[in-house]
Short mmCIF file of C-alpha atoms and ligand atoms in Angstrom, two decimals:
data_model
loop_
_atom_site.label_atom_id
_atom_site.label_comp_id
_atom_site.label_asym_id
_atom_site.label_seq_id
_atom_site.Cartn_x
_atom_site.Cartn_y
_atom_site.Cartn_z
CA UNK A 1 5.24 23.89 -2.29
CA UNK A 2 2.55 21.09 -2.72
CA UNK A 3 -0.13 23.16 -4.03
CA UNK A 4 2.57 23.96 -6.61
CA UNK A 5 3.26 20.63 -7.38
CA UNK A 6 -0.34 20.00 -7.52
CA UNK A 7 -1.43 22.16 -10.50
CA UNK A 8 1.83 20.68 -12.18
CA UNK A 9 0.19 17.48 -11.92
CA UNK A 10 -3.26 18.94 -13.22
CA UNK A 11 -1.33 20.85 -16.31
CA UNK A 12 0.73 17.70 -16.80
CA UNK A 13 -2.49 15.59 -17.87
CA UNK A 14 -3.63 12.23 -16.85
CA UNK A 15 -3.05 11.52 -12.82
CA UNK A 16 -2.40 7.51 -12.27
CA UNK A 17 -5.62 5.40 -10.92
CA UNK A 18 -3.84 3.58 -8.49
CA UNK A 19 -0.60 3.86 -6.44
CA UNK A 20 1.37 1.38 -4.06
CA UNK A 21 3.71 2.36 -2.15
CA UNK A 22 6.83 0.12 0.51
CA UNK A 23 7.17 2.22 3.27
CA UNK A 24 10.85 1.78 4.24
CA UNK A 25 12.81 3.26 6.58
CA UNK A 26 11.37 3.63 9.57
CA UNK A 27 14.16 1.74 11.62
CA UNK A 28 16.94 4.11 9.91
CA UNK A 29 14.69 7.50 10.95
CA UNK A 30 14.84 6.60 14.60
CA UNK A 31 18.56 5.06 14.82
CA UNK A 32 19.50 7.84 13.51
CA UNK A 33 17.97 10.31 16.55
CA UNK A 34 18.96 6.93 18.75
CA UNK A 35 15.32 5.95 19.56
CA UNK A 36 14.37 2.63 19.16
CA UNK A 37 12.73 1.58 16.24
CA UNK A 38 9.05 1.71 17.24
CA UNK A 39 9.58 5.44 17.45
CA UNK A 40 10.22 5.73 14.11
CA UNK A 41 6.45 3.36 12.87
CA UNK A 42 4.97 6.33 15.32
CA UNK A 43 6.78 8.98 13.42
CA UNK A 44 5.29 7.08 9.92
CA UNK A 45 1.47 7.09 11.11
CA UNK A 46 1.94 10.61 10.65
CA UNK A 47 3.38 10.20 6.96
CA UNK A 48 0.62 7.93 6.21
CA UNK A 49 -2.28 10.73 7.70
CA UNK A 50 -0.37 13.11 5.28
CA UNK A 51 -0.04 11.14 2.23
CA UNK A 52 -4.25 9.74 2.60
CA UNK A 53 -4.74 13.32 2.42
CA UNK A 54 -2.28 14.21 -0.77
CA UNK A 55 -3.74 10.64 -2.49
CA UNK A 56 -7.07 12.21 -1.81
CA UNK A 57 -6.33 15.92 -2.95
CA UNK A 58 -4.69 14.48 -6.42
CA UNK A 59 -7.92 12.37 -7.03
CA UNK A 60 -6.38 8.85 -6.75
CA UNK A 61 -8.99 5.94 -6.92
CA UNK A 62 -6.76 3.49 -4.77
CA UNK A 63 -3.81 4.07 -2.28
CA UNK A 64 -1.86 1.07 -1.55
CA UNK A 65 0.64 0.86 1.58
CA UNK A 66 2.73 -2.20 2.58
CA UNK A 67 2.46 -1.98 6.63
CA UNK A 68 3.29 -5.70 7.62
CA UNK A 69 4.77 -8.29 5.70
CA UNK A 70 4.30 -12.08 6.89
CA UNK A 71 8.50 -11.33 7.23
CA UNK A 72 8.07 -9.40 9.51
CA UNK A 73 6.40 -11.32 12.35
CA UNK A 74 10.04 -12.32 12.80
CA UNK A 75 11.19 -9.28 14.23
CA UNK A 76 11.21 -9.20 17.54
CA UNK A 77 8.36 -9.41 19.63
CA UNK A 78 8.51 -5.95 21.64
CA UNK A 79 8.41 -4.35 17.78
CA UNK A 80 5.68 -7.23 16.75
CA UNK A 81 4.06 -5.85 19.80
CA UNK A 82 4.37 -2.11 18.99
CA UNK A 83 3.35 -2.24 15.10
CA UNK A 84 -0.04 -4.27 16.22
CA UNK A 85 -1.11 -1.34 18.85
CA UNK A 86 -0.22 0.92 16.46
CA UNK A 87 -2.54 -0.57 14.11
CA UNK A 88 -4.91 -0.33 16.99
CA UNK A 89 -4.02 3.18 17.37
CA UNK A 90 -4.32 4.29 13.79
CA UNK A 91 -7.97 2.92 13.33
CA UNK A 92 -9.12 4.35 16.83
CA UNK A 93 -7.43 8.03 15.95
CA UNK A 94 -8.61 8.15 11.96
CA UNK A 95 -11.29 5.80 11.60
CA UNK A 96 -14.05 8.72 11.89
CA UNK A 97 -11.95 11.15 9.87
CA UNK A 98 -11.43 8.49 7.24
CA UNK A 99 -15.25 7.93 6.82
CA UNK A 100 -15.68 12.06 7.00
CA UNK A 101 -13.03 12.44 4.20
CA UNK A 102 -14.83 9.37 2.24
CA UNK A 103 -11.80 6.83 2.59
CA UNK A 104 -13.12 3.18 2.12
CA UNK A 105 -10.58 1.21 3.76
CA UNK A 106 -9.82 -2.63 2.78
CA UNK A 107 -7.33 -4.49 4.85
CA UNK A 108 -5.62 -7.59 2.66
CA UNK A 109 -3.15 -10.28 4.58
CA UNK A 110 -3.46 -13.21 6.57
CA UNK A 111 -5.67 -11.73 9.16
CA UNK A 112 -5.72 -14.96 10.95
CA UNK A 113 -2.39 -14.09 12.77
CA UNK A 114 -3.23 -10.47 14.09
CA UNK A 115 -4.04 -10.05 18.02
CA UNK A 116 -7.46 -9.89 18.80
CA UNK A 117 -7.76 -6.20 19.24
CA UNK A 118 -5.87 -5.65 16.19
CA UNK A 119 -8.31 -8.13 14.44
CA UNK A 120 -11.51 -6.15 16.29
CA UNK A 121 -10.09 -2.86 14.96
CA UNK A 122 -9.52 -3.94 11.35
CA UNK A 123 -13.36 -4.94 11.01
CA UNK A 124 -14.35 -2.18 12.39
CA UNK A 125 -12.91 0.25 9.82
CA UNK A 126 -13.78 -2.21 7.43
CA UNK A 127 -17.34 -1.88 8.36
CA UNK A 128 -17.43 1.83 9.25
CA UNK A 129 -16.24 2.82 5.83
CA UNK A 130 -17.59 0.38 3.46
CA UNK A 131 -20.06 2.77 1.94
CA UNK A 132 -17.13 5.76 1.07
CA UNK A 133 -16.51 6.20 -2.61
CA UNK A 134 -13.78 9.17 -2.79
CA UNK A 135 -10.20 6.55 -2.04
CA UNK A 136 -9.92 3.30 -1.21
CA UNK A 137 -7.46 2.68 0.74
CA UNK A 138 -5.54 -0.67 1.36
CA UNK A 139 -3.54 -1.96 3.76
CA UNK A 140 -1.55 -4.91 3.19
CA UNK A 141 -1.08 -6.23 6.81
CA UNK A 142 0.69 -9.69 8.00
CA UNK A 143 0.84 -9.64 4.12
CA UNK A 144 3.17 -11.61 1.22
CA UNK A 145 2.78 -11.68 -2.63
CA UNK A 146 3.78 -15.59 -2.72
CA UNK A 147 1.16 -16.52 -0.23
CA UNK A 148 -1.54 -14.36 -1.83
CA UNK A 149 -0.49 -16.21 -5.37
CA UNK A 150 -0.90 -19.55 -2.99
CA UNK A 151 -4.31 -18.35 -2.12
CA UNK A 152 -5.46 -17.79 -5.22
CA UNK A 153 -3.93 -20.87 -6.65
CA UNK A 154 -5.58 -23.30 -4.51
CA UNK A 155 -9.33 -21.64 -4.72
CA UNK A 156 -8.74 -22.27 -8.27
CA UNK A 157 -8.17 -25.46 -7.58
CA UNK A 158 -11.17 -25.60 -5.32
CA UNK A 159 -13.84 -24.25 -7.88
CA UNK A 160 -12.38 -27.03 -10.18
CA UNK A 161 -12.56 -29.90 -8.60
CA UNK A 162 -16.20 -28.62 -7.08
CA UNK A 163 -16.87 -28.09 -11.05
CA UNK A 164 -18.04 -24.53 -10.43
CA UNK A 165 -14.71 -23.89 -12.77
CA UNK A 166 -13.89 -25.34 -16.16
CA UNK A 167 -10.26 -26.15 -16.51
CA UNK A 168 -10.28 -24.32 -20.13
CA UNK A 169 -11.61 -21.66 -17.48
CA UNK A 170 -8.35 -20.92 -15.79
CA UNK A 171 -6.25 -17.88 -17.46
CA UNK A 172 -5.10 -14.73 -15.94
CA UNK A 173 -8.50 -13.90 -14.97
CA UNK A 174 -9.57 -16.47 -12.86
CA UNK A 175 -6.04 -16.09 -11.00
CA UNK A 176 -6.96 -11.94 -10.79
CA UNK A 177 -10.58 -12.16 -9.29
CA UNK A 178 -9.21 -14.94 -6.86
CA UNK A 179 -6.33 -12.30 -5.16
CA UNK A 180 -7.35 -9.79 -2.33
CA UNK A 181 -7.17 -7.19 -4.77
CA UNK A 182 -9.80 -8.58 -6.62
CA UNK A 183 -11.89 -6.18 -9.57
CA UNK A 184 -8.96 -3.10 -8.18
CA UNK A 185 -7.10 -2.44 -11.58
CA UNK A 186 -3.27 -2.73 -11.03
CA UNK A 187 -1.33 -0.30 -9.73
CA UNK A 188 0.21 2.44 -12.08
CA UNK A 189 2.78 3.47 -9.82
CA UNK A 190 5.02 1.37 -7.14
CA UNK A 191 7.06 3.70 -4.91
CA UNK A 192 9.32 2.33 -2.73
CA UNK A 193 10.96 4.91 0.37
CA UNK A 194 14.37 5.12 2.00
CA UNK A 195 16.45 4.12 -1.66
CA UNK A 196 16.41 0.03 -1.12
CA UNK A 197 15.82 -1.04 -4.86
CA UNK A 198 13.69 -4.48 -4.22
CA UNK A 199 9.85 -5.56 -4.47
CA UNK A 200 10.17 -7.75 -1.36
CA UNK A 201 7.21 -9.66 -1.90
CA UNK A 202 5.00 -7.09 -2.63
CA UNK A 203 1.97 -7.42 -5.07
CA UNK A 204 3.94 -9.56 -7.61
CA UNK A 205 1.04 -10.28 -9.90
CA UNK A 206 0.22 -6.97 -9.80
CA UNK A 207 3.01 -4.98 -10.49
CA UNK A 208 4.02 -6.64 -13.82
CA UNK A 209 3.47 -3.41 -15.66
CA UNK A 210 3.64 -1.20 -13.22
CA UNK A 211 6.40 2.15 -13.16
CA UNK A 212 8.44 2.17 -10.02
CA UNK A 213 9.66 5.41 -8.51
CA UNK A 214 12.57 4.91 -5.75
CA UNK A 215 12.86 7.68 -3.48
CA UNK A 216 15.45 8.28 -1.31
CA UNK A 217 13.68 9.49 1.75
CA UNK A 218 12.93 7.76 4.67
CA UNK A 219 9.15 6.85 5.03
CA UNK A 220 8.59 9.08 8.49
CA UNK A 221 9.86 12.27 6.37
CA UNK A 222 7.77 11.50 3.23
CA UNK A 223 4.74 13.62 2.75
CA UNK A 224 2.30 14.43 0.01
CA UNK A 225 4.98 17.09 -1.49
CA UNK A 226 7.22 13.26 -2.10
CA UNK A 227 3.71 11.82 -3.44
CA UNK A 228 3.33 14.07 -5.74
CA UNK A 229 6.84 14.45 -6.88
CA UNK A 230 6.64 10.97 -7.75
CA UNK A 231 3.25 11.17 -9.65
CA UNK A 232 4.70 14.24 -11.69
CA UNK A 233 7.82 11.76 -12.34
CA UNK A 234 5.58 8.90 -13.59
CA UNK A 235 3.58 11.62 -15.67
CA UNK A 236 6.83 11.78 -17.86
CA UNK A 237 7.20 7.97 -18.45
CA UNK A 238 6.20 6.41 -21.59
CA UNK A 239 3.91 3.64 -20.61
CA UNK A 240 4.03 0.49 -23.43
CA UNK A 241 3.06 -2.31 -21.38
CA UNK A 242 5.09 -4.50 -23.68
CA UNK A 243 4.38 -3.28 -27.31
CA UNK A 244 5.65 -0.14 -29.30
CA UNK A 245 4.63 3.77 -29.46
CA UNK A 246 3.05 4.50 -32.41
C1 FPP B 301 9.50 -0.48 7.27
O1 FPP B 301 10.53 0.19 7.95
C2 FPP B 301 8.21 -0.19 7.88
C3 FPP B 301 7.44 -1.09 8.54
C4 FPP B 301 7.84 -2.50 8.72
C5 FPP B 301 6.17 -0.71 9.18
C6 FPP B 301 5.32 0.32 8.50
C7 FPP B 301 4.41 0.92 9.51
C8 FPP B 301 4.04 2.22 9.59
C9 FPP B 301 4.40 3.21 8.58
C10 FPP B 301 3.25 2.74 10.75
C11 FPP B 301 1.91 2.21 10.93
C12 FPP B 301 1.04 2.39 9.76
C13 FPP B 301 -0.27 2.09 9.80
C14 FPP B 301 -1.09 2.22 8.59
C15 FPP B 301 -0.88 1.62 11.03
P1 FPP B 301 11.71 -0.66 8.59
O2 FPP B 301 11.36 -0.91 10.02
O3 FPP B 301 11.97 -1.88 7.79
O4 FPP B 301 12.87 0.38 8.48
P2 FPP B 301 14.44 0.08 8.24
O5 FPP B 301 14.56 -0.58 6.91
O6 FPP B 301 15.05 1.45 8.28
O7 FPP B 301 14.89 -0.79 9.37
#
């Protein structure tokens, strides 16, 4: 069935750059089999293995995925606990395949806050697959679109006062280069799983023009047969950022 979908995509024309996705749902997928809810981030590593692979196999430049918001160091602390060794566990069980299959990996948040082997495994990736040039791959960890705007905001206000910035210097640009998705163009396509309809906090420079697909399924049953489905959806949208068609 993905293969299928696949050469749909290739017949349909131009395949998007760059895609983000929320992956939602994980809590719901393991209430509803009455597991608690760190079974259900295990069940997603394996939706995230899969989708690399579609995001990879469609010829996608950058593959966004919203793991941790800074939200959701609030949860409790067993499930805190459980999402930072899985982390762990991801990098140790991919990291070589990732480099094989030529997966740069970039890992944006406040990394300050991760636990130290969490914060060991990140640079390792980091490092390990810094030369790979088929997918970069980003993972927004301990992560919130106000605090990266914050971030950006005050090394603006940094470079000014240091007068490495000219005040008639600071426009859209300056605010772009200064976020942690720096020279990445925006994403094309925002997905969000499991059928909430919200951004929460999520890239929200970046997404201004970008089309959002809201799928219904829950993020531990979405594979690359959802990806593409999506892509092939966003193939049909008339992009105007704004203006008119001619
Ligand atoms: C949202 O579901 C999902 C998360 C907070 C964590 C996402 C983590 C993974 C997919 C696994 C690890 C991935 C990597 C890359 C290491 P939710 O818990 O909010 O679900 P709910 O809305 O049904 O409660």
């Amino acid at each position: 069935m993905s293969d299928e979908l696949l050469a749909r995509i290739r017949v349909h024309g131009e395949v998007p750059r760059h895609v983000a996705i929320i992956m939602d749902g994980n809590g719901r997928w393991a209430r509803e089999r009455v597991m608690p809810r760190p079974f259900g981030h295990r069940a997603g590593m394996q939706s995230v293995r899969d989708v690399v692979e579609g995001a990879i196999a469609v010829g996608l430049e950058h593959l966004s995925l919203f793991a941790f918001s800074q939200e959701n160091w609030q949860r409790p602390l067993t499930e805190v606990s459980a999402l930072m060794s899985l982390l762990e566990e991801y990098i140790a069980r991919e990291a070589d395949e990732l480099q094989a299959q030529g997966v740069r990996v970039l890992i944006h948040g406040d990394l300050a806050r991760l636990t130290a082997p969490a914060a060991a495994a990140v640079a390792r990736v980091t490092r390990q697959t810094a030369a790979c040039t088929t997918l970069t791959l980003h993972l927004f960890i301990s992560y919130g679109g106000r605090a990266e705007l914050v971030r950006a905001a005050r090394a603006v206000a940094a470079d000014v006062s240091s007068g490495a910035l000219a005040l008639e210097d600071v426009n859209e640009d300056a605010i772009r280069v200064r976020l942690y998705t720096g020279e990445t163009p925006d994403p094309d396509l925002l997905i969000r799983t499991s059928g909430e309809q919200r951004l929460s906090n999520f890239l929200l420079w970046q997404l201004a023009y970008t089309e959002l697909v809201l799928s219904p399924v829950l993020w531990p049953d979405f594979r690359r047969a959802q990806l593409f489905e999506a892509i092939l959806d966003y193939q049909a949208r008339d992009r105007r950022f704004g203006r008119v068609t001619a």
